[in-house]
Amino acid sequence: MMLAKKQLRTEMKTKLEEMDSAVYAVQCGLIHSHTAASPSWERAETIAFTISRGKEVDTFSMIEQAWKEGKTVAVPKCEPKTKEMIFRALTSFDELETVYFGLQEPIPARTALLSKEELDLIFVPGICFDHKGFRIGYGGGYYDRYLKGYKGETAAMAFSMQLLPEVPFEKHDIPVQYIFSEDGVITCRC
C-alpha cells in the first residue's frame, strides 16, 4: 500500500507541476467561489488552512477572504521530531516564516495558539482524493493524528484532476467531509 501511495503521490505532483498557469488561475478562482459560497464556510468563525505552495490550490486568497469577513484564520505549526501539529492564529502574512522543506508556518512568538475545539472548519491538504473523502497526503501523517477526536467540519480544496475513483487508505485515515473543486462541491460519503 505504501508503494501505491508513493506512486500516486509522484504521478499527481508531476501532473500539478505541468498545469498551465492560466488554467491554474481560473480553476483556483472557481474553487474559491464554491468554497466561499458554502454553508460550511458561512458557519465557520475560525478556519484552518495550510499555506499553499507551487501548484497546490491557492490558499492565500481564501485566507484574505476569511480576514475580510472577520473570521479567525489558523495555520499549522509542525514538530518534525514528534510528528505533532498545532494551529496558531494568523493575522498577517508577515507572521509566517519559512521552515524545513520550504514550508511556511506561523512564527510562535508572534501568533496565538488555538485549541482543537476553537477550530470550526479545517481545510486538509492532499495530493489526491476520492469521493469518499479519503486522501493521499504528503506522507507525514500529521493531519490524521490531529483530526482524531476533532468535532468540527473538514474539507479540502482540490482540482478535479486530483479526484480519483479510489485511493488506498488505512484504518487510521480520516476522510474529509467535503471537497471543493472547480466543478463544484462533493459531499463525501464514507
PDB file of C-alpha atoms in Angstrom:
ATOM      1  CA  MET A   1       0.000   0.000   0.000  1.00  0.00           C
ATOM      2  CA  MET A   2       2.816   2.421   0.825  1.00  0.00           C
ATOM      3  CA  LEU A   3       4.258   1.828  -2.648  1.00  0.00           C
ATOM      4  CA  ALA A   4       0.882   2.554  -4.288  1.00  0.00           C
ATOM      5  CA  LYS A   5       0.541   5.773  -2.281  1.00  0.00           C
ATOM      6  CA  LYS A   6       4.084   6.830  -3.154  1.00  0.00           C
ATOM      7  CA  GLN A   7       3.477   6.189  -6.868  1.00  0.00           C
ATOM      8  CA  LEU A   8       0.172   8.107  -6.888  1.00  0.00           C
ATOM      9  CA  ARG A   9       1.825  10.969  -4.988  1.00  0.00           C
ATOM     10  CA  THR A  10       4.648  11.169  -7.548  1.00  0.00           C
ATOM     11  CA  GLU A  11       2.316  10.971 -10.572  1.00  0.00           C
ATOM     12  CA  MET A  12      -0.054  13.640  -9.249  1.00  0.00           C
ATOM     13  CA  LYS A  13       2.761  16.018  -8.288  1.00  0.00           C
ATOM     14  CA  THR A  14       4.003  15.790 -11.896  1.00  0.00           C
ATOM     15  CA  LYS A  15       0.506  16.500 -13.281  1.00  0.00           C
ATOM     16  CA  LEU A  16       0.120  19.513 -10.994  1.00  0.00           C
ATOM     17  CA  GLU A  17       3.518  20.915 -11.957  1.00  0.00           C
ATOM     18  CA  GLU A  18       2.586  20.618 -15.644  1.00  0.00           C
ATOM     19  CA  MET A  19      -0.682  22.539 -15.228  1.00  0.00           C
ATOM     20  CA  ASP A  20      -0.847  25.661 -17.395  1.00  0.00           C
ATOM     21  CA  SER A  21      -0.628  28.844 -15.285  1.00  0.00           C
ATOM     22  CA  ALA A  22      -3.724  30.412 -16.865  1.00  0.00           C
ATOM     23  CA  VAL A  23      -5.770  27.247 -16.294  1.00  0.00           C
ATOM     24  CA  TYR A  24      -4.443  27.115 -12.717  1.00  0.00           C
ATOM     25  CA  ALA A  25      -5.590  30.691 -12.025  1.00  0.00           C
ATOM     26  CA  VAL A  26      -9.081  30.158 -13.497  1.00  0.00           C
ATOM     27  CA  GLN A  27      -9.616  26.869 -11.665  1.00  0.00           C
ATOM     28  CA  CYS A  28      -8.415  28.316  -8.340  1.00  0.00           C
ATOM     29  CA  GLY A  29     -10.921  31.157  -8.795  1.00  0.00           C
ATOM     30  CA  LEU A  30     -13.765  28.689  -9.345  1.00  0.00           C
ATOM     31  CA  ILE A  31     -12.720  26.611  -6.337  1.00  0.00           C
ATOM     32  CA  HIS A  32     -12.594  29.746  -4.198  1.00  0.00           C
ATOM     33  CA  SER A  33     -16.095  30.777  -5.347  1.00  0.00           C
ATOM     34  CA  HIS A  34     -17.589  27.379  -4.486  1.00  0.00           C
ATOM     35  CA  THR A  35     -15.817  27.384  -1.132  1.00  0.00           C
ATOM     36  CA  ALA A  36     -16.848  30.893  -0.049  1.00  0.00           C
ATOM     37  CA  ALA A  37     -20.486  30.233  -1.021  1.00  0.00           C
ATOM     38  CA  SER A  38     -20.752  27.028   1.022  1.00  0.00           C
ATOM     39  CA  PRO A  39     -22.729  26.723   4.268  1.00  0.00           C
ATOM     40  CA  SER A  40     -19.604  25.280   5.943  1.00  0.00           C
ATOM     41  CA  TRP A  41     -17.654  28.439   5.141  1.00  0.00           C
ATOM     42  CA  GLU A  42     -20.510  30.738   6.158  1.00  0.00           C
ATOM     43  CA  ARG A  43     -20.979  28.964   9.522  1.00  0.00           C
ATOM     44  CA  ALA A  44     -17.309  28.867  10.437  1.00  0.00           C
ATOM     45  CA  GLU A  45     -15.842  31.575  12.632  1.00  0.00           C
ATOM     46  CA  THR A  46     -12.359  30.019  12.812  1.00  0.00           C
ATOM     47  CA  ILE A  47     -10.952  28.343   9.705  1.00  0.00           C
ATOM     48  CA  ALA A  48      -7.695  26.396   9.447  1.00  0.00           C
ATOM     49  CA  PHE A  49      -5.605  26.393   6.257  1.00  0.00           C
ATOM     50  CA  THR A  50      -2.174  25.248   5.224  1.00  0.00           C
ATOM     51  CA  ILE A  51      -0.082  27.780   3.334  1.00  0.00           C
ATOM     52  CA  SER A  52      -0.131  26.662  -0.293  1.00  0.00           C
ATOM     53  CA  ARG A  53       2.944  26.415  -2.455  1.00  0.00           C
ATOM     54  CA  GLY A  54       3.664  25.511  -6.049  1.00  0.00           C
ATOM     55  CA  LYS A  55       0.589  24.378  -7.957  1.00  0.00           C
ATOM     56  CA  GLU A  56      -1.455  23.415  -4.882  1.00  0.00           C
ATOM     57  CA  VAL A  57      -4.831  25.162  -4.828  1.00  0.00           C
ATOM     58  CA  ASP A  58      -4.037  28.708  -3.720  1.00  0.00           C
ATOM     59  CA  THR A  59      -4.920  29.323  -0.063  1.00  0.00           C
ATOM     60  CA  PHE A  60      -3.610  32.896   0.162  1.00  0.00           C
ATOM     61  CA  SER A  61      -6.759  34.295  -1.489  1.00  0.00           C
ATOM     62  CA  MET A  62      -9.035  32.291   0.797  1.00  0.00           C
ATOM     63  CA  ILE A  63      -7.110  33.436   3.870  1.00  0.00           C
ATOM     64  CA  GLU A  64      -7.532  37.048   2.738  1.00  0.00           C
ATOM     65  CA  GLN A  65     -11.248  36.400   2.135  1.00  0.00           C
ATOM     66  CA  ALA A  66     -11.598  34.986   5.660  1.00  0.00           C
ATOM     67  CA  TRP A  67      -9.889  38.058   7.129  1.00  0.00           C
ATOM     68  CA  LYS A  68     -12.200  40.376   5.126  1.00  0.00           C
ATOM     69  CA  GLU A  69     -15.189  38.529   6.585  1.00  0.00           C
ATOM     70  CA  GLY A  70     -13.860  38.891  10.129  1.00  0.00           C
ATOM     71  CA  LYS A  71     -13.059  35.208  10.546  1.00  0.00           C
ATOM     72  CA  THR A  72     -10.117  33.914  12.554  1.00  0.00           C
ATOM     73  CA  VAL A  73      -7.512  32.152  10.409  1.00  0.00           C
ATOM     74  CA  ALA A  74      -5.462  29.280  11.814  1.00  0.00           C
ATOM     75  CA  VAL A  75      -2.364  27.750  10.227  1.00  0.00           C
ATOM     76  CA  PRO A  76      -0.425  24.669  11.321  1.00  0.00           C
ATOM     77  CA  LYS A  77       2.908  24.523  13.064  1.00  0.00           C
ATOM     78  CA  CYS A  78       4.527  21.093  12.801  1.00  0.00           C
ATOM     79  CA  GLU A  79       7.114  19.499  15.033  1.00  0.00           C
ATOM     80  CA  PRO A  80       9.007  17.011  12.824  1.00  0.00           C
ATOM     81  CA  LYS A  81      10.762  15.307  15.763  1.00  0.00           C
ATOM     82  CA  THR A  82       7.487  14.322  17.462  1.00  0.00           C
ATOM     83  CA  LYS A  83       5.286  14.353  14.303  1.00  0.00           C
ATOM     84  CA  GLU A  84       2.813  16.563  16.167  1.00  0.00           C
ATOM     85  CA  MET A  85       0.948  19.568  14.826  1.00  0.00           C
ATOM     86  CA  ILE A  86      -0.724  22.550  16.468  1.00  0.00           C
ATOM     87  CA  PHE A  87      -2.599  25.503  14.984  1.00  0.00           C
ATOM     88  CA  ARG A  88      -1.821  29.156  15.587  1.00  0.00           C
ATOM     89  CA  ALA A  89      -3.894  32.246  14.734  1.00  0.00           C
ATOM     90  CA  LEU A  90      -2.566  34.204  11.764  1.00  0.00           C
ATOM     91  CA  THR A  91      -3.480  37.878  11.379  1.00  0.00           C
ATOM     92  CA  SER A  92      -0.901  38.799   8.722  1.00  0.00           C
ATOM     93  CA  PHE A  93       1.313  37.003   6.214  1.00  0.00           C
ATOM     94  CA  ASP A  94       4.201  38.794   7.970  1.00  0.00           C
ATOM     95  CA  GLU A  95       3.700  36.329  10.844  1.00  0.00           C
ATOM     96  CA  LEU A  96       4.986  33.446   8.680  1.00  0.00           C
ATOM     97  CA  GLU A  97       8.486  32.023   8.482  1.00  0.00           C
ATOM     98  CA  THR A  98       9.990  29.503   6.089  1.00  0.00           C
ATOM     99  CA  VAL A  99      10.939  26.258   7.798  1.00  0.00           C
ATOM    100  CA  TYR A 100      12.028  22.778   6.623  1.00  0.00           C
ATOM    101  CA  PHE A 101      11.250  21.757   3.006  1.00  0.00           C
ATOM    102  CA  GLY A 102      10.354  25.378   2.201  1.00  0.00           C
ATOM    103  CA  LEU A 103       7.073  25.216   4.139  1.00  0.00           C
ATOM    104  CA  GLN A 104       5.677  28.412   5.588  1.00  0.00           C
ATOM    105  CA  GLU A 105       4.491  28.222   9.179  1.00  0.00           C
ATOM    106  CA  PRO A 106       3.469  30.728  11.857  1.00  0.00           C
ATOM    107  CA  ILE A 107       6.152  32.337  13.998  1.00  0.00           C
ATOM    108  CA  PRO A 108       5.335  31.129  17.541  1.00  0.00           C
ATOM    109  CA  ALA A 109       6.421  34.358  19.259  1.00  0.00           C
ATOM    110  CA  ARG A 110       4.076  36.407  17.055  1.00  0.00           C
ATOM    111  CA  THR A 111       0.982  34.179  16.938  1.00  0.00           C
ATOM    112  CA  ALA A 112      -1.512  32.786  19.455  1.00  0.00           C
ATOM    113  CA  LEU A 113      -2.093  29.073  19.999  1.00  0.00           C
ATOM    114  CA  LEU A 114      -5.596  27.810  19.135  1.00  0.00           C
ATOM    115  CA  SER A 115      -7.090  24.671  20.610  1.00  0.00           C
ATOM    116  CA  LYS A 116      -8.703  21.939  18.532  1.00  0.00           C
ATOM    117  CA  GLU A 117     -12.082  22.945  19.981  1.00  0.00           C
ATOM    118  CA  GLU A 118     -11.705  26.506  18.644  1.00  0.00           C
ATOM    119  CA  LEU A 119     -11.441  25.353  15.010  1.00  0.00           C
ATOM    120  CA  ASP A 120     -14.791  25.243  13.196  1.00  0.00           C
ATOM    121  CA  LEU A 121     -13.515  24.175   9.769  1.00  0.00           C
ATOM    122  CA  ILE A 122     -10.195  22.614   8.800  1.00  0.00           C
ATOM    123  CA  PHE A 123      -9.053  22.511   5.176  1.00  0.00           C
ATOM    124  CA  VAL A 124      -6.994  19.346   4.938  1.00  0.00           C
ATOM    125  CA  PRO A 125      -4.269  19.283   2.286  1.00  0.00           C
ATOM    126  CA  GLY A 126      -3.702  16.371  -0.036  1.00  0.00           C
ATOM    127  CA  ILE A 127      -2.253  15.237  -3.339  1.00  0.00           C
ATOM    128  CA  CYS A 128      -5.283  13.221  -4.420  1.00  0.00           C
ATOM    129  CA  PHE A 129      -8.713  12.357  -3.076  1.00  0.00           C
ATOM    130  CA  ASP A 130     -11.625  10.043  -3.732  1.00  0.00           C
ATOM    131  CA  HIS A 131     -15.362  10.714  -3.430  1.00  0.00           C
ATOM    132  CA  LYS A 132     -15.443   9.076  -0.004  1.00  0.00           C
ATOM    133  CA  GLY A 133     -13.134  11.825   1.257  1.00  0.00           C
ATOM    134  CA  PHE A 134     -10.046   9.660   1.666  1.00  0.00           C
ATOM    135  CA  ARG A 135      -6.823  11.286   0.551  1.00  0.00           C
ATOM    136  CA  ILE A 136      -3.188  10.773  -0.062  1.00  0.00           C
ATOM    137  CA  GLY A 137      -1.350  13.481   1.813  1.00  0.00           C
ATOM    138  CA  TYR A 138       2.296  14.373   1.871  1.00  0.00           C
ATOM    139  CA  GLY A 139       3.354  11.360   3.909  1.00  0.00           C
ATOM    140  CA  GLY A 140       3.827  12.763   7.403  1.00  0.00           C
ATOM    141  CA  GLY A 141       0.516  11.656   8.933  1.00  0.00           C
ATOM    142  CA  TYR A 142       0.172  14.970  10.800  1.00  0.00           C
ATOM    143  CA  TYR A 143      -3.463  15.587   9.869  1.00  0.00           C
ATOM    144  CA  ASP A 144      -4.717  12.067  10.580  1.00  0.00           C
ATOM    145  CA  ARG A 145      -3.201  12.302  14.062  1.00  0.00           C
ATOM    146  CA  TYR A 146      -4.585  15.814  14.640  1.00  0.00           C
ATOM    147  CA  LEU A 147      -8.084  15.028  13.371  1.00  0.00           C
ATOM    148  CA  LYS A 148      -8.535  12.137  15.779  1.00  0.00           C
ATOM    149  CA  GLY A 149     -11.261  13.352  18.129  1.00  0.00           C
ATOM    150  CA  TYR A 150     -11.839  16.591  16.197  1.00  0.00           C
ATOM    151  CA  LYS A 151     -15.540  17.540  16.263  1.00  0.00           C
ATOM    152  CA  GLY A 152     -15.672  20.348  13.668  1.00  0.00           C
ATOM    153  CA  GLU A 153     -16.032  20.160   9.894  1.00  0.00           C
ATOM    154  CA  THR A 154     -13.315  19.065   7.475  1.00  0.00           C
ATOM    155  CA  ALA A 155     -12.908  19.908   3.822  1.00  0.00           C
ATOM    156  CA  ALA A 156     -10.356  20.020   1.039  1.00  0.00           C
ATOM    157  CA  MET A 157      -9.789  22.245  -1.966  1.00  0.00           C
ATOM    158  CA  ALA A 158      -8.616  20.233  -4.965  1.00  0.00           C
ATOM    159  CA  PHE A 159      -8.607  20.334  -8.740  1.00  0.00           C
ATOM    160  CA  SER A 160     -10.913  17.799 -10.382  1.00  0.00           C
ATOM    161  CA  MET A 161      -7.862  16.048 -11.843  1.00  0.00           C
ATOM    162  CA  GLN A 162      -6.846  15.255  -8.237  1.00  0.00           C
ATOM    163  CA  LEU A 163     -10.074  13.278  -7.728  1.00  0.00           C
ATOM    164  CA  LEU A 164      -9.628   9.569  -8.316  1.00  0.00           C
ATOM    165  CA  PRO A 165     -12.180   6.733  -8.249  1.00  0.00           C
ATOM    166  CA  GLU A 166     -10.426   5.349  -5.165  1.00  0.00           C
ATOM    167  CA  VAL A 167      -7.296   5.998  -3.141  1.00  0.00           C
ATOM    168  CA  PRO A 168      -5.641   3.460  -0.847  1.00  0.00           C
ATOM    169  CA  PHE A 169      -6.431   4.067   2.811  1.00  0.00           C
ATOM    170  CA  GLU A 170      -5.720   2.528   6.180  1.00  0.00           C
ATOM    171  CA  LYS A 171      -7.851   2.145   9.325  1.00  0.00           C
ATOM    172  CA  HIS A 172      -6.372   5.261  10.950  1.00  0.00           C
ATOM    173  CA  ASP A 173      -7.014   7.507   7.907  1.00  0.00           C
ATOM    174  CA  ILE A 174      -9.721  10.103   8.497  1.00  0.00           C
ATOM    175  CA  PRO A 175     -11.684  11.233   5.411  1.00  0.00           C
ATOM    176  CA  VAL A 176     -12.730  14.840   4.800  1.00  0.00           C
ATOM    177  CA  GLN A 177     -16.437  15.677   4.705  1.00  0.00           C
ATOM    178  CA  TYR A 178     -16.387  17.990   1.666  1.00  0.00           C
ATOM    179  CA  ILE A 179     -14.200  18.529  -1.377  1.00  0.00           C
ATOM    180  CA  PHE A 180     -14.361  21.818  -3.269  1.00  0.00           C
ATOM    181  CA  SER A 181     -13.205  21.600  -6.888  1.00  0.00           C
ATOM    182  CA  GLU A 182     -13.643  23.846  -9.913  1.00  0.00           C
ATOM    183  CA  ASP A 183     -16.686  21.694 -10.799  1.00  0.00           C
ATOM    184  CA  GLY A 184     -18.488  22.273  -7.507  1.00  0.00           C
ATOM    185  CA  VAL A 185     -18.821  20.685  -4.075  1.00  0.00           C
ATOM    186  CA  ILE A 186     -18.633  16.996  -3.290  1.00  0.00           C
ATOM    187  CA  THR A 187     -20.259  15.817  -0.083  1.00  0.00           C
ATOM    188  CA  CYS A 188     -18.173  12.791   0.801  1.00  0.00           C
ATOM    189  CA  ARG A 189     -19.861   9.563   1.758  1.00  0.00           C
ATOM    190  CA  CYS A 190     -17.673   7.263   3.770  1.00  0.00           C
TER     191      CYS A 190
END
